[in-house]
Amino acid sequence: MSTVELTKENFDEVVSGNDFVLIDFWAEWCGPCKQFGPVFERSSDKHDDLVFAKVDTEAQPELASAFEIQSIPTLMIVRDNIAVFAQPGALPEAALEDVIGQARGLDMDEVRASIAEAQQAEQAQKK
């Protein structure tokens, strides 16, 4: 499956309309981004049930800013509208496959419960 170019116009539609989205934040001038690009593409071919998307941080500075991207490439995985992984750096192919496997294995009900618990604790601290 080819990757989807994310923009501020289509971001919400793509991310909320899919259960599992891998996002590569990159820029044309970035050497490590160019190294990671083919790894990301090969992985997209292996996992045609997932959405692979790219954000050009130069063309989409608002998205990079909204996700507080400090260095590129940064890989983010969003499952059920929840960012479950975000890490800067070009991953080797085996590491990317491992991360995808771990993200697939997450119990999203547990993740949501953990987030709700953390939010409740935060609210209690504010009182």
PDB file of C-alpha atoms in Angstrom:
ATOM      1  CA  MET A   1       0.000   0.000   0.000  1.00  0.00           C
ATOM      2  CA  SER A   2       1.348   3.428  -0.827  1.00  0.00           C
ATOM      3  CA  THR A   3       1.706   6.017   1.875  1.00  0.00           C
ATOM      4  CA  VAL A   4      -0.749   8.857   2.389  1.00  0.00           C
ATOM      5  CA  GLU A   5       0.523  12.422   2.507  1.00  0.00           C
ATOM      6  CA  LEU A   6      -1.002  14.060   5.587  1.00  0.00           C
ATOM      7  CA  THR A   7      -1.869  17.740   5.598  1.00  0.00           C
ATOM      8  CA  LYS A   8      -3.746  19.886   8.068  1.00  0.00           C
ATOM      9  CA  GLU A   9      -6.739  19.561   5.724  1.00  0.00           C
ATOM     10  CA  ASN A  10      -6.911  15.742   5.698  1.00  0.00           C
ATOM     11  CA  PHE A  11      -5.238  14.816   8.996  1.00  0.00           C
ATOM     12  CA  ASP A  12      -8.375  14.423  11.142  1.00  0.00           C
ATOM     13  CA  GLU A  13     -10.204  12.493   8.428  1.00  0.00           C
ATOM     14  CA  VAL A  14      -7.346  10.029   7.882  1.00  0.00           C
ATOM     15  CA  VAL A  15      -6.455   9.500  11.543  1.00  0.00           C
ATOM     16  CA  SER A  16      -9.989   9.327  12.949  1.00  0.00           C
ATOM     17  CA  GLY A  17     -11.215   7.290   9.976  1.00  0.00           C
ATOM     18  CA  ASN A  18      -8.714   4.465  10.535  1.00  0.00           C
ATOM     19  CA  ASP A  19      -7.996   2.202  13.507  1.00  0.00           C
ATOM     20  CA  PHE A  20      -4.218   2.012  13.102  1.00  0.00           C
ATOM     21  CA  VAL A  21      -2.086   4.741  11.518  1.00  0.00           C
ATOM     22  CA  LEU A  22       1.707   4.979  11.381  1.00  0.00           C
ATOM     23  CA  ILE A  23       2.917   8.540  10.806  1.00  0.00           C
ATOM     24  CA  ASP A  24       6.407   9.450   9.629  1.00  0.00           C
ATOM     25  CA  PHE A  25       7.248  13.102  10.354  1.00  0.00           C
ATOM     26  CA  TRP A  26      10.050  14.004   7.917  1.00  0.00           C
ATOM     27  CA  ALA A  27      11.622  16.707   5.721  1.00  0.00           C
ATOM     28  CA  GLU A  28      13.315  16.625   2.321  1.00  0.00           C
ATOM     29  CA  TRP A  29      16.614  18.025   3.627  1.00  0.00           C
ATOM     30  CA  CYS A  30      16.902  15.433   6.427  1.00  0.00           C
ATOM     31  CA  GLY A  31      19.499  12.698   5.780  1.00  0.00           C
ATOM     32  CA  PRO A  32      18.158  10.227   8.393  1.00  0.00           C
ATOM     33  CA  CYS A  33      14.650  10.800   6.984  1.00  0.00           C
ATOM     34  CA  LYS A  34      15.879   9.738   3.545  1.00  0.00           C
ATOM     35  CA  GLN A  35      17.403   6.598   5.096  1.00  0.00           C
ATOM     36  CA  PHE A  36      14.174   5.747   6.930  1.00  0.00           C
ATOM     37  CA  GLY A  37      11.873   6.441   3.955  1.00  0.00           C
ATOM     38  CA  PRO A  38      12.527   3.157   2.103  1.00  0.00           C
ATOM     39  CA  VAL A  39      12.207   1.169   5.370  1.00  0.00           C
ATOM     40  CA  PHE A  40       8.827   2.817   5.983  1.00  0.00           C
ATOM     41  CA  GLU A  41       7.730   2.084   2.386  1.00  0.00           C
ATOM     42  CA  ARG A  42       8.745  -1.597   2.574  1.00  0.00           C
ATOM     43  CA  SER A  43       6.843  -1.949   5.825  1.00  0.00           C
ATOM     44  CA  SER A  44       3.757  -0.397   4.221  1.00  0.00           C
ATOM     45  CA  ASP A  45       3.925  -3.111   1.561  1.00  0.00           C
ATOM     46  CA  LYS A  46       3.981  -5.821   4.248  1.00  0.00           C
ATOM     47  CA  HIS A  47       1.077  -4.411   6.271  1.00  0.00           C
ATOM     48  CA  ASP A  48      -1.663  -3.507   3.809  1.00  0.00           C
ATOM     49  CA  ASP A  49      -4.238  -3.536   6.634  1.00  0.00           C
ATOM     50  CA  LEU A  50      -2.578  -0.485   8.240  1.00  0.00           C
ATOM     51  CA  VAL A  51      -2.440   3.115   7.078  1.00  0.00           C
ATOM     52  CA  PHE A  52       1.060   4.493   6.541  1.00  0.00           C
ATOM     53  CA  ALA A  53       1.187   8.272   6.357  1.00  0.00           C
ATOM     54  CA  LYS A  54       3.835  10.944   6.044  1.00  0.00           C
ATOM     55  CA  VAL A  55       3.920  14.524   7.285  1.00  0.00           C
ATOM     56  CA  ASP A  56       6.389  16.829   5.564  1.00  0.00           C
ATOM     57  CA  THR A  57       7.285  19.073   8.500  1.00  0.00           C
ATOM     58  CA  GLU A  58       8.432  21.845   6.164  1.00  0.00           C
ATOM     59  CA  ALA A  59       5.131  21.928   4.265  1.00  0.00           C
ATOM     60  CA  GLN A  60       2.982  21.255   7.355  1.00  0.00           C
ATOM     61  CA  PRO A  61       4.581  23.192  10.244  1.00  0.00           C
ATOM     62  CA  GLU A  62       1.230  23.403  12.062  1.00  0.00           C
ATOM     63  CA  LEU A  63       1.031  19.595  12.336  1.00  0.00           C
ATOM     64  CA  ALA A  64       4.655  19.322  13.447  1.00  0.00           C
ATOM     65  CA  SER A  65       4.002  21.990  16.071  1.00  0.00           C
ATOM     66  CA  ALA A  66       0.727  20.427  17.257  1.00  0.00           C
ATOM     67  CA  PHE A  67       2.556  17.152  17.957  1.00  0.00           C
ATOM     68  CA  GLU A  68       5.581  18.936  19.431  1.00  0.00           C
ATOM     69  CA  ILE A  69       7.939  17.319  16.930  1.00  0.00           C
ATOM     70  CA  GLN A  70      11.431  18.351  18.028  1.00  0.00           C
ATOM     71  CA  SER A  71      13.540  16.178  15.727  1.00  0.00           C
ATOM     72  CA  ILE A  72      12.987  14.203  12.571  1.00  0.00           C
ATOM     73  CA  PRO A  73      12.354  11.603  11.511  1.00  0.00           C
ATOM     74  CA  THR A  74       9.797  10.906  14.228  1.00  0.00           C
ATOM     75  CA  LEU A  75       7.557   7.874  14.009  1.00  0.00           C
ATOM     76  CA  MET A  76       4.139   8.022  15.663  1.00  0.00           C
ATOM     77  CA  ILE A  77       1.565   5.258  15.886  1.00  0.00           C
ATOM     78  CA  VAL A  78      -2.072   6.164  16.480  1.00  0.00           C
ATOM     79  CA  ARG A  79      -4.566   3.442  17.376  1.00  0.00           C
ATOM     80  CA  ASP A  80      -8.225   4.282  17.891  1.00  0.00           C
ATOM     81  CA  ASN A  81      -7.361   8.015  17.946  1.00  0.00           C
ATOM     82  CA  ILE A  82      -4.793   7.494  20.730  1.00  0.00           C
ATOM     83  CA  ALA A  83      -1.081   8.068  20.150  1.00  0.00           C
ATOM     84  CA  VAL A  84       0.409   4.843  21.529  1.00  0.00           C
ATOM     85  CA  PHE A  85       3.979   5.365  20.292  1.00  0.00           C
ATOM     86  CA  ALA A  86       6.138   8.333  19.358  1.00  0.00           C
ATOM     87  CA  GLN A  87       9.889   8.214  18.966  1.00  0.00           C
ATOM     88  CA  PRO A  88      12.410  10.283  17.049  1.00  0.00           C
ATOM     89  CA  GLY A  89      15.098   8.583  15.018  1.00  0.00           C
ATOM     90  CA  ALA A  90      15.359   6.358  11.963  1.00  0.00           C
ATOM     91  CA  LEU A  91      14.440   2.826  12.977  1.00  0.00           C
ATOM     92  CA  PRO A  92      16.024  -0.191  11.312  1.00  0.00           C
ATOM     93  CA  GLU A  93      13.543  -2.469   9.540  1.00  0.00           C
ATOM     94  CA  ALA A  94      13.565  -5.142  12.284  1.00  0.00           C
ATOM     95  CA  ALA A  95      12.918  -2.527  14.984  1.00  0.00           C
ATOM     96  CA  LEU A  96      10.038  -1.021  12.997  1.00  0.00           C
ATOM     97  CA  GLU A  97       8.472  -4.467  12.583  1.00  0.00           C
ATOM     98  CA  ASP A  98       8.876  -5.070  16.329  1.00  0.00           C
ATOM     99  CA  VAL A  99       7.197  -1.758  17.191  1.00  0.00           C
ATOM    100  CA  ILE A 100       4.304  -2.542  14.831  1.00  0.00           C
ATOM    101  CA  GLY A 101       3.906  -5.960  16.455  1.00  0.00           C
ATOM    102  CA  GLN A 102       3.871  -4.431  19.928  1.00  0.00           C
ATOM    103  CA  ALA A 103       1.323  -1.801  18.882  1.00  0.00           C
ATOM    104  CA  ARG A 104      -0.868  -4.513  17.323  1.00  0.00           C
ATOM    105  CA  GLY A 105      -0.714  -6.435  20.592  1.00  0.00           C
ATOM    106  CA  LEU A 106      -1.964  -3.586  22.755  1.00  0.00           C
ATOM    107  CA  ASP A 107      -5.272  -4.078  24.525  1.00  0.00           C
ATOM    108  CA  MET A 108      -6.887  -0.742  23.674  1.00  0.00           C
ATOM    109  CA  ASP A 109      -9.495  -1.135  26.434  1.00  0.00           C
ATOM    110  CA  GLU A 110      -6.603  -1.290  28.907  1.00  0.00           C
ATOM    111  CA  VAL A 111      -4.964   1.723  27.272  1.00  0.00           C
ATOM    112  CA  ARG A 112      -8.197   3.752  27.528  1.00  0.00           C
ATOM    113  CA  ALA A 113      -8.659   2.678  31.171  1.00  0.00           C
ATOM    114  CA  SER A 114      -5.088   3.709  31.964  1.00  0.00           C
ATOM    115  CA  ILE A 115      -5.616   7.120  30.341  1.00  0.00           C
ATOM    116  CA  ALA A 116      -8.883   7.636  32.244  1.00  0.00           C
ATOM    117  CA  GLU A 117      -7.150   6.681  35.503  1.00  0.00           C
ATOM    118  CA  ALA A 118      -4.313   9.136  34.839  1.00  0.00           C
ATOM    119  CA  GLN A 119      -6.814  11.898  34.017  1.00  0.00           C
ATOM    120  CA  GLN A 120      -8.738  11.233  37.238  1.00  0.00           C
ATOM    121  CA  ALA A 121      -5.520  11.363  39.263  1.00  0.00           C
ATOM    122  CA  GLU A 122      -4.598  14.644  37.574  1.00  0.00           C
ATOM    123  CA  GLN A 123      -8.033  16.093  38.375  1.00  0.00           C
ATOM    124  CA  ALA A 124      -7.711  14.980  42.010  1.00  0.00           C
ATOM    125  CA  GLN A 125      -4.345  16.734  42.312  1.00  0.00           C
ATOM    126  CA  LYS A 126      -5.856  19.985  41.059  1.00  0.00           C
ATOM    127  CA  LYS A 127      -8.479  20.017  43.822  1.00  0.00           C
TER     128      LYS A 127
END
